[in-house]
Amino acid sequence: MTKGCAFVIGATGQIGRAAVRALAEDGWEVRAASRGGGGDAAWPGNVQRVRLDREDDAALAAALGDGVDVLVDMVAYGQGHARQLARLGDRIGSAVVISSGAVYEDDEGRGFDTQAEPDGSPCYPVPIPESLATVAPGEATYGTRKVALEQELLGSSIPSTLLRAGAVHGPYCQTPRELHFVKRALDGRPVRVLAYRGESRFHPAHVSNIAELIRLAANRPGDRVLNAADGEAPTVAEISAAIDEIVGVRSELVLVEGAPPGTVGITPWSTPHPIVYDMGTAERELDYRPVTGYVESLPATVEWLAGQLKGREWSEAFPKMAKNYAAVGLFDYAAEDAWLAGRA
C-alpha cells in the first residue's frame, strides 16, 4: 500500500533526481515530470516518467489528472507559477516547493542583490532564522521573485512548504561551486589564493539533505517556510583542503585579508560576512536530521565533476557556470600568477 501519489516537477534536475528517489523509497507512488520525460538509473522501477512543459497550463492540468496527494516543484519561480498551481488547488493535496536562501535582507536592507555595490555585502545574524526580513516581492531579481512565489503560495488554499535552499551541491549541478577547487587540483595548480583569510562561509545544502526535507514535508503537510541546508557550514579554506584530500594533492593556502584587487582570491563561496542558515525550525517541526555531511558527500561530487571535465573545456561542460561567473574570472591563472609574483 502506497502513501499516496507524489507528482514531481523538474524531476531530472539536480534536486529532483534525489527527491524522486527519496519519495519512491519512502512508499510514495511517484510521477516524475520533466521536459524530456527522462529518468535516473537510481530510481526504483515503479517511478512513472512524464513528459511535461510546466509553462503549458493545459498540459499540467492534464498531467495532474484527477489529482495528487502532494506536488513537489523544483522549478517554480515567481508569482506566475504560484498562481498556476493555485488555479489547480482542487487537484493538489499539498505542495513542497523549492525557494532560496537568497530571499533574506539584513538590518541595513542589504541582501544578495546588493553584493556588487560598495559596502553592499549583507551582514546577516549567525545563524539566519526564517523570521528574518526578506526582500520585497517583485519580478526584478531572483530573490524578489522567490519571495513573490512564497507569499502567493502561502496565501493560497494549498498547504505549502517552501524550502529556502542554501548553496546547493552534489552531482548534476549546472553551476557547481566545487569546480573552483576541483579544476585547480586537476590542473596541478600549487596555490589556492583565498580572500577574507579563507574564512568565508556560505552554508551548503546537499541534494540528498534537501530531498530528506522534501520527504518529511510531504508526510506532514502545512503552511511553512523552512531553511534547507546541511548540518554544518565549512569555511572556504576547509572546503579547499577537503577537495585536495579527495583528489590526492596538497596545495599551499595563501590567505588574504579582505579581497585582493580584481577577482584573484574570489571563489563562489567568498563573502566578507558568513551566510549560515538556522536549521532549528526544520529539526523541531519535521524532525529533520541531515542524511549526509558536506565532506562525506564530496567524493561523489568530485568524481562526477572530473568525469564531466574529461576531454572538454570547463566552459563547454558547464556553460551556465561560465555565464554566471563571467565577471569573476574563475580560472584566470595568468592574473593569479601575476598577483603572486608581485608579492614575492
mmCIF file of C-alpha atoms in Angstrom:
data_model
loop_
_atom_site.group_PDB
_atom_site.id
_atom_site.type_symbol
_atom_site.label_atom_id
_atom_site.label_comp_id
_atom_site.label_asym_id
_atom_site.label_seq_id
_atom_site.Cartn_x
_atom_site.Cartn_y
_atom_site.Cartn_z
ATOM 1 C CA MET A 1 0.000 0.000 0.000
ATOM 2 C CA THR A 2 1.414 3.404 -1.014
ATOM 3 C CA LYS A 3 1.330 6.623 0.959
ATOM 4 C CA GLY A 4 -0.349 8.323 -1.983
ATOM 5 C CA CYS A 5 0.614 9.976 -5.248
ATOM 6 C CA ALA A 6 3.521 12.418 -5.384
ATOM 7 C CA PHE A 7 3.905 14.494 -8.553
ATOM 8 C CA VAL A 8 7.399 15.967 -9.027
ATOM 9 C CA ILE A 9 8.003 18.856 -11.435
ATOM 10 C CA GLY A 10 11.635 19.201 -12.538
ATOM 11 C CA ALA A 11 12.323 15.569 -11.736
ATOM 12 C CA THR A 12 15.512 15.212 -13.769
ATOM 13 C CA GLY A 13 17.199 18.285 -12.338
ATOM 14 C CA GLN A 14 19.823 18.163 -9.627
ATOM 15 C CA ILE A 15 17.445 18.203 -6.642
ATOM 16 C CA GLY A 16 14.649 16.428 -8.486
ATOM 17 C CA ARG A 17 16.657 13.267 -9.058
ATOM 18 C CA ALA A 18 17.307 12.882 -5.347
ATOM 19 C CA ALA A 19 13.759 13.859 -4.358
ATOM 20 C CA VAL A 20 12.110 11.304 -6.645
ATOM 21 C CA ARG A 21 14.273 8.551 -5.226
ATOM 22 C CA ALA A 22 13.637 9.601 -1.610
ATOM 23 C CA LEU A 23 9.873 9.735 -2.103
ATOM 24 C CA ALA A 24 9.681 6.447 -4.001
ATOM 25 C CA GLU A 25 11.761 4.632 -1.388
ATOM 26 C CA ASP A 26 9.503 6.102 1.302
ATOM 27 C CA GLY A 27 6.447 4.419 -0.190
ATOM 28 C CA TRP A 28 5.000 7.101 -2.452
ATOM 29 C CA GLU A 29 3.681 6.410 -5.934
ATOM 30 C CA VAL A 30 5.827 8.920 -7.824
ATOM 31 C CA ARG A 31 5.109 10.553 -11.146
ATOM 32 C CA ALA A 32 8.332 12.234 -12.268
ATOM 33 C CA ALA A 33 7.717 15.094 -14.703
ATOM 34 C CA SER A 34 10.333 16.853 -16.833
ATOM 35 C CA ARG A 35 10.602 18.477 -20.243
ATOM 36 C CA GLY A 36 12.353 15.465 -21.708
ATOM 37 C CA GLY A 37 10.401 12.835 -19.796
ATOM 38 C CA GLY A 38 13.634 11.099 -18.790
ATOM 39 C CA GLY A 39 14.714 9.410 -15.603
ATOM 40 C CA ASP A 40 17.600 8.368 -13.410
ATOM 41 C CA ALA A 41 19.200 4.959 -13.076
ATOM 42 C CA ALA A 42 18.978 5.221 -9.279
ATOM 43 C CA TRP A 43 15.184 5.489 -9.295
ATOM 44 C CA PRO A 44 13.106 2.451 -8.340
ATOM 45 C CA GLY A 45 11.463 0.775 -11.308
ATOM 46 C CA ASN A 46 7.933 1.797 -10.368
ATOM 47 C CA VAL A 47 8.537 5.528 -10.882
ATOM 48 C CA GLN A 48 6.313 6.802 -13.689
ATOM 49 C CA ARG A 49 8.066 9.201 -16.067
ATOM 50 C CA VAL A 50 6.043 12.074 -17.512
ATOM 51 C CA ARG A 51 6.976 14.469 -20.314
ATOM 52 C CA LEU A 52 5.767 17.944 -19.339
ATOM 53 C CA ASP A 53 6.335 21.604 -20.158
ATOM 54 C CA ARG A 54 5.219 23.246 -16.938
ATOM 55 C CA GLU A 55 4.657 26.547 -18.767
ATOM 56 C CA ASP A 56 1.747 24.869 -20.564
ATOM 57 C CA ASP A 57 -1.192 25.225 -18.162
ATOM 58 C CA ALA A 58 -3.373 22.748 -20.024
ATOM 59 C CA ALA A 59 -0.601 20.148 -20.118
ATOM 60 C CA LEU A 60 -0.005 20.482 -16.370
ATOM 61 C CA ALA A 61 -3.714 20.154 -15.638
ATOM 62 C CA ALA A 62 -3.912 17.060 -17.811
ATOM 63 C CA ALA A 63 -0.834 15.534 -16.163
ATOM 64 C CA LEU A 64 -2.344 16.004 -12.709
ATOM 65 C CA GLY A 65 -5.458 14.141 -13.823
ATOM 66 C CA ASP A 66 -7.975 13.708 -11.006
ATOM 67 C CA GLY A 67 -5.426 14.989 -8.514
ATOM 68 C CA VAL A 68 -2.322 14.187 -6.487
ATOM 69 C CA ASP A 69 -1.680 13.994 -2.775
ATOM 70 C CA VAL A 70 1.469 16.099 -2.884
ATOM 71 C CA LEU A 71 3.042 18.184 -5.626
ATOM 72 C CA VAL A 72 6.788 18.810 -5.387
ATOM 73 C CA ASP A 73 8.030 21.692 -7.530
ATOM 74 C CA MET A 74 11.744 22.203 -8.148
ATOM 75 C CA VAL A 75 11.444 24.969 -10.740
ATOM 76 C CA ALA A 76 8.601 27.229 -9.573
ATOM 77 C CA TYR A 77 9.768 30.804 -9.928
ATOM 78 C CA GLY A 78 7.741 33.925 -9.305
ATOM 79 C CA GLN A 79 4.135 34.861 -8.820
ATOM 80 C CA GLY A 80 3.047 33.390 -12.158
ATOM 81 C CA HIS A 81 3.984 29.828 -11.256
ATOM 82 C CA ALA A 82 2.390 30.185 -7.823
ATOM 83 C CA ARG A 83 -0.876 31.327 -9.390
ATOM 84 C CA GLN A 84 -0.677 28.491 -11.899
ATOM 85 C CA LEU A 85 -0.565 25.995 -9.027
ATOM 86 C CA ALA A 86 -3.254 27.850 -7.064
ATOM 87 C CA ARG A 87 -5.649 27.560 -10.011
ATOM 88 C CA LEU A 88 -5.208 23.783 -9.758
ATOM 89 C CA GLY A 89 -5.635 23.775 -5.988
ATOM 90 C CA ASP A 90 -8.590 21.410 -6.087
ATOM 91 C CA ARG A 91 -6.275 18.743 -7.556
ATOM 92 C CA ILE A 92 -3.315 19.273 -5.196
ATOM 93 C CA GLY A 93 -3.480 17.946 -1.644
ATOM 94 C CA SER A 94 -0.349 19.788 -0.530
ATOM 95 C CA ALA A 95 2.812 21.235 -2.040
ATOM 96 C CA VAL A 96 6.527 21.273 -1.298
ATOM 97 C CA VAL A 97 8.309 23.957 -3.318
ATOM 98 C CA ILE A 98 11.958 24.970 -3.577
ATOM 99 C CA SER A 99 12.649 28.583 -2.692
ATOM 100 C CA SER A 100 16.031 30.120 -1.862
ATOM 101 C CA GLY A 101 18.130 31.489 0.969
ATOM 102 C CA ALA A 102 18.673 34.490 -1.310
ATOM 103 C CA VAL A 103 15.387 35.980 -0.073
ATOM 104 C CA TYR A 104 16.810 37.448 3.150
ATOM 105 C CA GLU A 105 17.934 41.004 3.814
ATOM 106 C CA ASP A 106 19.896 42.359 6.769
ATOM 107 C CA ASP A 107 19.068 45.263 9.082
ATOM 108 C CA GLU A 108 20.531 47.724 6.565
ATOM 109 C CA GLY A 109 18.414 46.406 3.693
ATOM 110 C CA ARG A 110 21.347 44.561 2.103
ATOM 111 C CA GLY A 111 20.982 41.158 0.525
ATOM 112 C CA PHE A 112 22.209 39.009 -2.342
ATOM 113 C CA ASP A 113 21.085 41.663 -4.838
ATOM 114 C CA THR A 114 23.309 44.379 -3.326
ATOM 115 C CA GLN A 115 26.563 42.403 -3.113
ATOM 116 C CA ALA A 116 28.151 44.163 -6.091
ATOM 117 C CA GLU A 117 27.541 47.594 -4.569
ATOM 118 C CA PRO A 118 30.065 49.408 -2.332
ATOM 119 C CA ASP A 119 29.544 48.068 1.194
ATOM 120 C CA GLY A 120 26.679 46.026 -0.252
ATOM 121 C CA SER A 121 27.529 42.639 1.222
ATOM 122 C CA PRO A 122 24.825 41.625 3.693
ATOM 123 C CA CYS A 123 25.740 41.126 7.333
ATOM 124 C CA TYR A 124 23.229 38.556 8.497
ATOM 125 C CA PRO A 125 22.810 37.174 12.011
ATOM 126 C CA VAL A 126 24.538 33.820 12.544
ATOM 127 C CA PRO A 127 22.609 31.677 12.028
ATOM 128 C CA ILE A 128 19.824 33.185 9.911
ATOM 129 C CA PRO A 129 16.338 32.350 11.244
ATOM 130 C CA GLU A 130 13.333 32.049 8.934
ATOM 131 C CA SER A 131 11.845 35.047 10.767
ATOM 132 C CA LEU A 132 14.483 37.424 9.357
ATOM 133 C CA ALA A 133 13.102 40.067 6.998
ATOM 134 C CA THR A 134 13.079 39.313 3.284
ATOM 135 C CA VAL A 135 13.416 41.490 0.230
ATOM 136 C CA ALA A 136 10.177 42.879 -1.184
ATOM 137 C CA PRO A 137 8.299 40.625 -3.613
ATOM 138 C CA GLY A 138 8.542 41.513 -7.270
ATOM 139 C CA GLU A 139 9.756 40.483 -10.699
ATOM 140 C CA ALA A 140 13.122 42.259 -10.723
ATOM 141 C CA THR A 141 15.545 39.626 -9.387
ATOM 142 C CA TYR A 142 15.869 36.000 -8.418
ATOM 143 C CA GLY A 143 15.348 36.813 -4.733
ATOM 144 C CA THR A 144 12.350 39.108 -5.231
ATOM 145 C CA ARG A 145 10.650 36.541 -7.470
ATOM 146 C CA LYS A 146 11.181 33.785 -4.930
ATOM 147 C CA VAL A 147 9.566 35.961 -2.251
ATOM 148 C CA ALA A 148 6.618 36.573 -4.573
ATOM 149 C CA LEU A 149 6.344 32.819 -5.099
ATOM 150 C CA GLU A 150 6.367 32.186 -1.354
ATOM 151 C CA GLN A 151 3.775 34.792 -0.492
ATOM 152 C CA GLU A 152 1.384 33.784 -3.247
ATOM 153 C CA LEU A 153 1.512 30.099 -2.350
ATOM 154 C CA LEU A 154 1.177 30.689 1.371
ATOM 155 C CA GLY A 155 -1.925 32.746 0.642
ATOM 156 C CA SER A 156 -3.471 30.013 -1.494
ATOM 157 C CA SER A 157 -5.714 27.131 -0.500
ATOM 158 C CA ILE A 158 -2.856 24.644 -0.923
ATOM 159 C CA PRO A 159 -0.950 23.720 2.268
ATOM 160 C CA SER A 160 2.558 24.664 1.130
ATOM 161 C CA THR A 161 6.065 24.109 2.485
ATOM 162 C CA LEU A 162 8.649 26.463 0.985
ATOM 163 C CA LEU A 163 12.252 25.310 1.340
ATOM 164 C CA ARG A 164 14.819 28.122 1.346
ATOM 165 C CA ALA A 165 17.805 26.268 -0.046
ATOM 166 C CA GLY A 166 21.411 27.202 0.716
ATOM 167 C CA ALA A 167 24.364 26.673 -1.637
ATOM 168 C CA VAL A 168 23.127 23.521 -3.381
ATOM 169 C CA HIS A 169 25.785 20.902 -4.127
ATOM 170 C CA GLY A 170 26.099 17.373 -5.406
ATOM 171 C CA PRO A 171 26.230 15.670 -8.828
ATOM 172 C CA TYR A 172 24.275 17.091 -11.789
ATOM 173 C CA CYS A 173 24.701 20.720 -10.712
ATOM 174 C CA GLN A 174 24.809 23.216 -13.602
ATOM 175 C CA THR A 175 26.793 25.740 -11.557
ATOM 176 C CA PRO A 176 28.957 23.596 -9.252
ATOM 177 C CA ARG A 177 30.907 25.743 -6.807
ATOM 178 C CA GLU A 178 33.263 22.838 -6.106
ATOM 179 C CA LEU A 179 34.533 23.171 -9.686
ATOM 180 C CA HIS A 180 36.661 26.110 -8.480
ATOM 181 C CA PHE A 181 38.914 23.774 -6.489
ATOM 182 C CA VAL A 182 38.472 20.518 -8.422
ATOM 183 C CA LYS A 183 39.750 22.045 -11.667
ATOM 184 C CA ARG A 184 42.696 23.679 -9.889
ATOM 185 C CA ALA A 185 43.633 20.351 -8.339
ATOM 186 C CA LEU A 186 43.344 18.524 -11.667
ATOM 187 C CA ASP A 187 45.355 21.269 -13.410
ATOM 188 C CA GLY A 188 48.174 20.923 -10.894
ATOM 189 C CA ARG A 189 47.885 24.437 -9.531
ATOM 190 C CA PRO A 190 50.093 24.540 -6.407
ATOM 191 C CA VAL A 191 48.474 27.524 -4.647
ATOM 192 C CA ARG A 192 44.975 28.472 -3.524
ATOM 193 C CA VAL A 193 44.574 32.219 -3.007
ATOM 194 C CA LEU A 194 41.633 32.852 -0.682
ATOM 195 C CA ALA A 195 40.116 36.237 0.102
ATOM 196 C CA TYR A 196 38.853 37.076 3.584
ATOM 197 C CA ARG A 197 41.521 34.774 5.073
ATOM 198 C CA GLY A 198 39.642 31.755 3.739
ATOM 199 C CA GLU A 199 37.064 32.197 6.495
ATOM 200 C CA SER A 200 34.058 32.804 4.230
ATOM 201 C CA ARG A 201 31.100 30.535 4.919
ATOM 202 C CA PHE A 202 28.166 30.093 2.543
ATOM 203 C CA HIS A 203 26.073 27.296 4.013
ATOM 204 C CA PRO A 204 25.958 24.315 1.622
ATOM 205 C CA ALA A 205 22.887 22.165 1.011
ATOM 206 C CA HIS A 206 23.447 18.694 -0.415
ATOM 207 C CA VAL A 207 20.719 17.418 -2.719
ATOM 208 C CA SER A 208 20.095 14.366 -0.526
ATOM 209 C CA ASN A 209 19.529 16.594 2.521
ATOM 210 C CA ILE A 210 17.064 18.738 0.579
ATOM 211 C CA ALA A 211 15.390 15.528 -0.610
ATOM 212 C CA GLU A 212 15.077 14.434 3.010
ATOM 213 C CA LEU A 213 13.347 17.708 3.869
ATOM 214 C CA ILE A 214 11.005 17.182 0.902
ATOM 215 C CA ARG A 215 10.203 13.664 2.096
ATOM 216 C CA LEU A 216 9.488 14.839 5.631
ATOM 217 C CA ALA A 217 7.338 17.772 4.479
ATOM 218 C CA ALA A 218 5.354 15.516 2.149
ATOM 219 C CA ASN A 219 4.423 13.399 5.161
ATOM 220 C CA ARG A 220 3.467 16.452 7.261
ATOM 221 C CA PRO A 221 1.571 18.953 5.079
ATOM 222 C CA GLY A 222 1.331 22.526 6.326
ATOM 223 C CA ASP A 223 1.953 26.181 5.547
ATOM 224 C CA ARG A 224 5.548 26.993 6.457
ATOM 225 C CA VAL A 225 8.887 28.328 5.260
ATOM 226 C CA LEU A 226 11.992 26.388 6.255
ATOM 227 C CA ASN A 227 15.678 26.832 5.678
ATOM 228 C CA ALA A 228 17.223 23.924 3.786
ATOM 229 C CA ALA A 229 20.907 23.236 4.383
ATOM 230 C CA ASP A 230 23.466 20.734 5.612
ATOM 231 C CA GLY A 231 24.252 20.163 9.251
ATOM 232 C CA GLU A 232 27.482 22.180 9.047
ATOM 233 C CA ALA A 233 28.778 25.247 7.228
ATOM 234 C CA PRO A 234 32.511 24.766 6.493
ATOM 235 C CA THR A 235 34.813 27.643 5.654
ATOM 236 C CA VAL A 236 36.111 28.004 2.125
ATOM 237 C CA ALA A 237 39.585 27.006 3.374
ATOM 238 C CA GLU A 238 38.135 23.792 4.804
ATOM 239 C CA ILE A 239 36.384 23.067 1.513
ATOM 240 C CA SER A 240 39.632 23.601 -0.391
ATOM 241 C CA ALA A 241 41.517 21.214 1.896
ATOM 242 C CA ALA A 242 38.783 18.563 1.682
ATOM 243 C CA ILE A 243 38.795 18.593 -2.119
ATOM 244 C CA ASP A 244 42.602 18.425 -2.235
ATOM 245 C CA GLU A 245 42.436 15.373 0.041
ATOM 246 C CA ILE A 246 39.992 13.610 -2.272
ATOM 247 C CA VAL A 247 41.944 14.384 -5.448
ATOM 248 C CA GLY A 248 45.194 13.417 -3.714
ATOM 249 C CA VAL A 249 47.105 16.685 -3.905
ATOM 250 C CA ARG A 250 48.460 19.149 -1.382
ATOM 251 C CA SER A 251 48.339 22.865 -2.140
ATOM 252 C CA GLU A 252 49.560 25.962 -0.356
ATOM 253 C CA LEU A 253 46.897 28.273 1.022
ATOM 254 C CA VAL A 254 47.574 31.992 0.601
ATOM 255 C CA LEU A 255 45.132 33.695 2.946
ATOM 256 C CA VAL A 256 44.468 37.348 2.209
ATOM 257 C CA GLU A 257 42.948 39.975 4.476
ATOM 258 C CA GLY A 258 39.906 41.288 2.681
ATOM 259 C CA ALA A 259 39.996 40.807 -1.069
ATOM 260 C CA PRO A 260 42.920 41.406 -3.461
ATOM 261 C CA PRO A 261 42.414 43.841 -6.338
ATOM 262 C CA GLY A 262 40.383 42.380 -9.166
ATOM 263 C CA THR A 263 38.999 38.888 -8.786
ATOM 264 C CA VAL A 264 42.075 36.990 -7.545
ATOM 265 C CA GLY A 265 41.170 35.103 -4.383
ATOM 266 C CA ILE A 266 37.436 35.231 -5.014
ATOM 267 C CA THR A 267 35.594 31.893 -5.015
ATOM 268 C CA PRO A 268 31.917 31.013 -5.436
ATOM 269 C CA TRP A 269 31.653 30.943 -1.624
ATOM 270 C CA SER A 270 33.551 34.180 -0.951
ATOM 271 C CA THR A 271 31.774 36.759 1.164
ATOM 272 C CA PRO A 272 33.106 39.124 3.837
ATOM 273 C CA HIS A 273 30.378 38.014 6.257
ATOM 274 C CA PRO A 274 29.142 34.467 6.946
ATOM 275 C CA ILE A 275 25.902 33.168 5.451
ATOM 276 C CA VAL A 276 24.736 30.392 7.754
ATOM 277 C CA TYR A 277 21.152 29.162 7.944
ATOM 278 C CA ASP A 278 19.423 28.144 11.163
ATOM 279 C CA MET A 279 18.076 24.598 10.781
ATOM 280 C CA GLY A 280 16.390 24.523 14.181
ATOM 281 C CA THR A 281 12.852 25.026 12.851
ATOM 282 C CA ALA A 282 13.149 22.096 10.445
ATOM 283 C CA GLU A 283 14.515 19.965 13.256
ATOM 284 C CA ARG A 284 11.612 20.856 15.550
ATOM 285 C CA GLU A 285 8.767 20.769 13.023
ATOM 286 C CA LEU A 286 9.858 17.872 10.815
ATOM 287 C CA ASP A 287 12.396 16.004 12.973
ATOM 288 C CA TYR A 288 14.932 16.777 10.253
ATOM 289 C CA ARG A 289 18.380 15.243 10.546
ATOM 290 C CA PRO A 290 20.903 15.518 7.677
ATOM 291 C CA VAL A 291 21.414 12.259 5.829
ATOM 292 C CA THR A 292 24.944 13.231 4.803
ATOM 293 C CA GLY A 293 27.659 15.697 5.775
ATOM 294 C CA TYR A 294 29.490 18.053 3.440
ATOM 295 C CA VAL A 295 32.860 16.273 3.485
ATOM 296 C CA GLU A 296 31.174 12.865 3.464
ATOM 297 C CA SER A 297 29.280 13.775 0.271
ATOM 298 C CA LEU A 298 32.251 15.289 -1.589
ATOM 299 C CA PRO A 299 33.827 12.179 -3.186
ATOM 300 C CA ALA A 300 30.785 11.526 -5.385
ATOM 301 C CA THR A 301 30.646 15.195 -6.398
ATOM 302 C CA VAL A 302 34.355 15.332 -7.217
ATOM 303 C CA GLU A 303 34.146 12.111 -9.243
ATOM 304 C CA TRP A 304 31.199 13.461 -11.227
ATOM 305 C CA LEU A 305 32.929 16.788 -11.877
ATOM 306 C CA ALA A 306 36.118 15.086 -13.036
ATOM 307 C CA GLY A 307 34.064 12.954 -15.413
ATOM 308 C CA GLN A 308 32.318 15.999 -16.859
ATOM 309 C CA LEU A 309 35.649 17.768 -17.412
ATOM 310 C CA LYS A 310 37.351 14.858 -19.134
ATOM 311 C CA GLY A 311 38.247 15.839 -22.693
ATOM 312 C CA ARG A 312 36.317 19.132 -22.546
ATOM 313 C CA GLU A 313 36.864 22.760 -21.681
ATOM 314 C CA TRP A 314 35.204 23.637 -18.399
ATOM 315 C CA SER A 315 33.066 26.276 -20.103
ATOM 316 C CA GLU A 316 31.766 23.646 -22.508
ATOM 317 C CA ALA A 317 30.990 21.227 -19.695
ATOM 318 C CA PHE A 318 29.331 23.924 -17.576
ATOM 319 C CA PRO A 319 28.068 26.721 -19.840
ATOM 320 C CA LYS A 320 25.718 28.144 -17.197
ATOM 321 C CA MET A 321 28.617 28.345 -14.738
ATOM 322 C CA ALA A 322 30.720 30.177 -17.336
ATOM 323 C CA LYS A 323 27.904 32.664 -17.959
ATOM 324 C CA ASN A 324 27.032 33.296 -14.320
ATOM 325 C CA TYR A 325 30.650 33.813 -13.247
ATOM 326 C CA ALA A 326 31.923 35.573 -16.370
ATOM 327 C CA ALA A 327 32.826 38.699 -14.398
ATOM 328 C CA VAL A 328 34.713 36.758 -11.736
ATOM 329 C CA GLY A 329 37.326 35.092 -13.927
ATOM 330 C CA LEU A 330 37.205 31.798 -12.045
ATOM 331 C CA PHE A 331 40.208 30.311 -13.814
ATOM 332 C CA ASP A 332 42.254 33.374 -14.761
ATOM 333 C CA TYR A 333 45.522 31.694 -13.867
ATOM 334 C CA ALA A 334 47.590 34.443 -15.529
ATOM 335 C CA ALA A 335 46.126 37.099 -13.235
ATOM 336 C CA GLU A 336 46.620 34.818 -10.261
ATOM 337 C CA ASP A 337 50.280 34.181 -11.145
ATOM 338 C CA ALA A 338 50.930 37.888 -11.725
ATOM 339 C CA TRP A 339 49.469 38.758 -8.321
ATOM 340 C CA LEU A 340 51.504 36.036 -6.612
ATOM 341 C CA ALA A 341 54.678 37.212 -8.361
ATOM 342 C CA GLY A 342 54.013 40.759 -7.170
ATOM 343 C CA ARG A 343 54.026 39.550 -3.568
ATOM 344 C CA ALA A 344 57.444 37.933 -3.838
#
